[in-house]
Amino acid sequence: LGHVGVVGALCAAGAPVDAQSDGGETALHRACRLGRDACVRALVAAGASPRLRNARFESPADVCGSFEGRVQPKLRQAVLRALHLAAPQLRCLVLYHGDCQLHATREGHQEAPERVTAIMAKLTSARIFDRAEVCVSSDFGPAPRAALLRAHSEAYVESVFALAASLETHRLEAPVAFTPHVQHAHAKGLTSTAMPWEVAARSGPGCP
């Protein structure tokens, strides 16, 4: 399996690139184990799946540089990089948007925008991850309501939309603490027409 010319000839002749051994290993598994980065690229280019798993539920990425119970770190790093470059769908996608920096907090708060900056710096540092392993993107639009409902309760989503609509109407000068208002909306059953500051305005001074 170490000769890329033989691999290319077999693939061109129609050899099944995803054929598995009794242990579930594919040719791509073996190339990754043995650190044959040129063979890794040739196999992926010929259509070999980087997602197939062996009998131990290991993917080709899992076994990079691992042979006969031993892992060679430098070999693993090199062949894993070759695999990620050949099959970019394996890269970890990190979605990040500049609007995160608009989140206003008090100084030193755990949700301060500086935390996001620090996290992104760590993620993109070559000392933590190889650059071929991570893909950072801000190319995405606002999530539609239907997508939000797949991750959050309807009550939570509606309260967030109600808060956003109320802020668009009232244009408050000071920042609004998000979490307390969402909690208040849940506790009081408030709707988009009754945010906390609106209740106070309708009830008059001194009223809860």
PDB file of C-alpha atoms in Angstrom, residues 105-183:
ATOM      1  CA  THR A 105     -21.584  43.575  29.619  1.00  0.00           C
ATOM      2  CA  ARG A 106     -20.162  45.075  32.756  1.00  0.00           C
ATOM      3  CA  GLU A 107     -16.383  44.989  33.063  1.00  0.00           C
ATOM      4  CA  GLY A 108     -15.009  41.580  33.907  1.00  0.00           C
ATOM      5  CA  HIS A 109     -18.290  39.755  33.253  1.00  0.00           C
ATOM      6  CA  GLN A 110     -17.981  36.121  32.179  1.00  0.00           C
ATOM      7  CA  GLU A 111     -19.899  36.811  28.949  1.00  0.00           C
ATOM      8  CA  ALA A 112     -17.817  39.816  27.925  1.00  0.00           C
ATOM      9  CA  PRO A 113     -16.922  40.013  24.195  1.00  0.00           C
ATOM     10  CA  GLU A 114     -13.256  39.696  25.138  1.00  0.00           C
ATOM     11  CA  ARG A 115     -13.967  36.072  26.046  1.00  0.00           C
ATOM     12  CA  VAL A 116     -15.020  35.334  22.462  1.00  0.00           C
ATOM     13  CA  THR A 117     -11.856  36.992  21.160  1.00  0.00           C
ATOM     14  CA  ALA A 118      -9.732  34.849  23.478  1.00  0.00           C
ATOM     15  CA  ILE A 119     -11.535  31.643  22.469  1.00  0.00           C
ATOM     16  CA  MET A 120     -11.124  32.379  18.762  1.00  0.00           C
ATOM     17  CA  ALA A 121      -7.428  33.110  19.261  1.00  0.00           C
ATOM     18  CA  LYS A 122      -7.009  29.720  20.965  1.00  0.00           C
ATOM     19  CA  LEU A 123      -8.947  27.858  18.278  1.00  0.00           C
ATOM     20  CA  THR A 124      -6.905  29.348  15.468  1.00  0.00           C
ATOM     21  CA  SER A 125      -3.578  28.860  17.221  1.00  0.00           C
ATOM     22  CA  ALA A 126      -1.355  26.269  15.572  1.00  0.00           C
ATOM     23  CA  ARG A 127      -0.263  25.189  19.063  1.00  0.00           C
ATOM     24  CA  ILE A 128      -3.783  23.923  19.805  1.00  0.00           C
ATOM     25  CA  PHE A 129      -5.017  22.689  16.427  1.00  0.00           C
ATOM     26  CA  ASP A 130      -3.375  22.249  13.063  1.00  0.00           C
ATOM     27  CA  ARG A 131      -4.750  24.936  10.754  1.00  0.00           C
ATOM     28  CA  ALA A 132      -6.014  22.213   8.427  1.00  0.00           C
ATOM     29  CA  GLU A 133      -8.271  20.871  11.188  1.00  0.00           C
ATOM     30  CA  VAL A 134     -10.364  23.997  11.790  1.00  0.00           C
ATOM     31  CA  CYS A 135     -12.429  26.136   9.415  1.00  0.00           C
ATOM     32  CA  VAL A 136     -13.668  29.458  10.802  1.00  0.00           C
ATOM     33  CA  SER A 137     -16.511  31.139   8.952  1.00  0.00           C
ATOM     34  CA  SER A 138     -18.804  34.136   9.411  1.00  0.00           C
ATOM     35  CA  ASP A 139     -20.607  33.476   6.117  1.00  0.00           C
ATOM     36  CA  PHE A 140     -24.082  32.779   7.469  1.00  0.00           C
ATOM     37  CA  GLY A 141     -27.301  34.687   7.984  1.00  0.00           C
ATOM     38  CA  PRO A 142     -29.692  34.907  10.933  1.00  0.00           C
ATOM     39  CA  ALA A 143     -31.208  31.576  11.903  1.00  0.00           C
ATOM     40  CA  PRO A 144     -34.886  31.320  10.914  1.00  0.00           C
ATOM     41  CA  ARG A 145     -37.468  30.767  13.640  1.00  0.00           C
ATOM     42  CA  ALA A 146     -37.986  27.138  12.551  1.00  0.00           C
ATOM     43  CA  ALA A 147     -34.283  26.389  13.068  1.00  0.00           C
ATOM     44  CA  LEU A 148     -34.297  27.997  16.522  1.00  0.00           C
ATOM     45  CA  LEU A 149     -37.261  25.864  17.542  1.00  0.00           C
ATOM     46  CA  ARG A 150     -35.183  22.754  16.878  1.00  0.00           C
ATOM     47  CA  ALA A 151     -32.819  23.772  19.703  1.00  0.00           C
ATOM     48  CA  HIS A 152     -34.998  25.814  22.077  1.00  0.00           C
ATOM     49  CA  SER A 153     -38.503  25.729  23.501  1.00  0.00           C
ATOM     50  CA  GLU A 154     -41.222  27.737  21.792  1.00  0.00           C
ATOM     51  CA  ALA A 155     -41.712  29.836  24.927  1.00  0.00           C
ATOM     52  CA  TYR A 156     -38.036  30.815  24.981  1.00  0.00           C
ATOM     53  CA  VAL A 157     -37.927  31.663  21.270  1.00  0.00           C
ATOM     54  CA  GLU A 158     -41.100  33.730  21.456  1.00  0.00           C
ATOM     55  CA  SER A 159     -39.820  35.672  24.475  1.00  0.00           C
ATOM     56  CA  VAL A 160     -36.573  36.498  22.642  1.00  0.00           C
ATOM     57  CA  PHE A 161     -38.447  37.695  19.546  1.00  0.00           C
ATOM     58  CA  ALA A 162     -40.776  39.713  21.763  1.00  0.00           C
ATOM     59  CA  LEU A 163     -37.820  41.366  23.501  1.00  0.00           C
ATOM     60  CA  ALA A 164     -36.202  42.214  20.153  1.00  0.00           C
ATOM     61  CA  ALA A 165     -39.444  43.701  18.801  1.00  0.00           C
ATOM     62  CA  SER A 166     -39.965  45.788  21.925  1.00  0.00           C
ATOM     63  CA  LEU A 167     -36.431  47.166  21.822  1.00  0.00           C
ATOM     64  CA  GLU A 168     -36.887  48.117  18.163  1.00  0.00           C
ATOM     65  CA  THR A 169     -39.974  50.122  19.192  1.00  0.00           C
ATOM     66  CA  HIS A 170     -38.688  51.795  22.345  1.00  0.00           C
ATOM     67  CA  ARG A 171     -35.043  52.416  21.414  1.00  0.00           C
ATOM     68  CA  LEU A 172     -33.788  52.453  25.014  1.00  0.00           C
ATOM     69  CA  GLU A 173     -30.519  54.323  25.543  1.00  0.00           C
ATOM     70  CA  ALA A 174     -29.007  51.997  28.147  1.00  0.00           C
ATOM     71  CA  PRO A 175     -28.105  48.357  27.435  1.00  0.00           C
ATOM     72  CA  VAL A 176     -30.785  45.849  28.422  1.00  0.00           C
ATOM     73  CA  ALA A 177     -29.819  42.818  30.508  1.00  0.00           C
ATOM     74  CA  PHE A 178     -30.958  39.892  28.362  1.00  0.00           C
ATOM     75  CA  THR A 179     -31.229  37.004  30.832  1.00  0.00           C
ATOM     76  CA  PRO A 180     -33.267  38.760  33.574  1.00  0.00           C
ATOM     77  CA  HIS A 181     -35.827  39.982  31.051  1.00  0.00           C
ATOM     78  CA  VAL A 182     -36.219  36.551  29.478  1.00  0.00           C
ATOM     79  CA  GLN A 183     -36.656  35.049  32.942  1.00  0.00           C
TER      80      GLN A 183
END
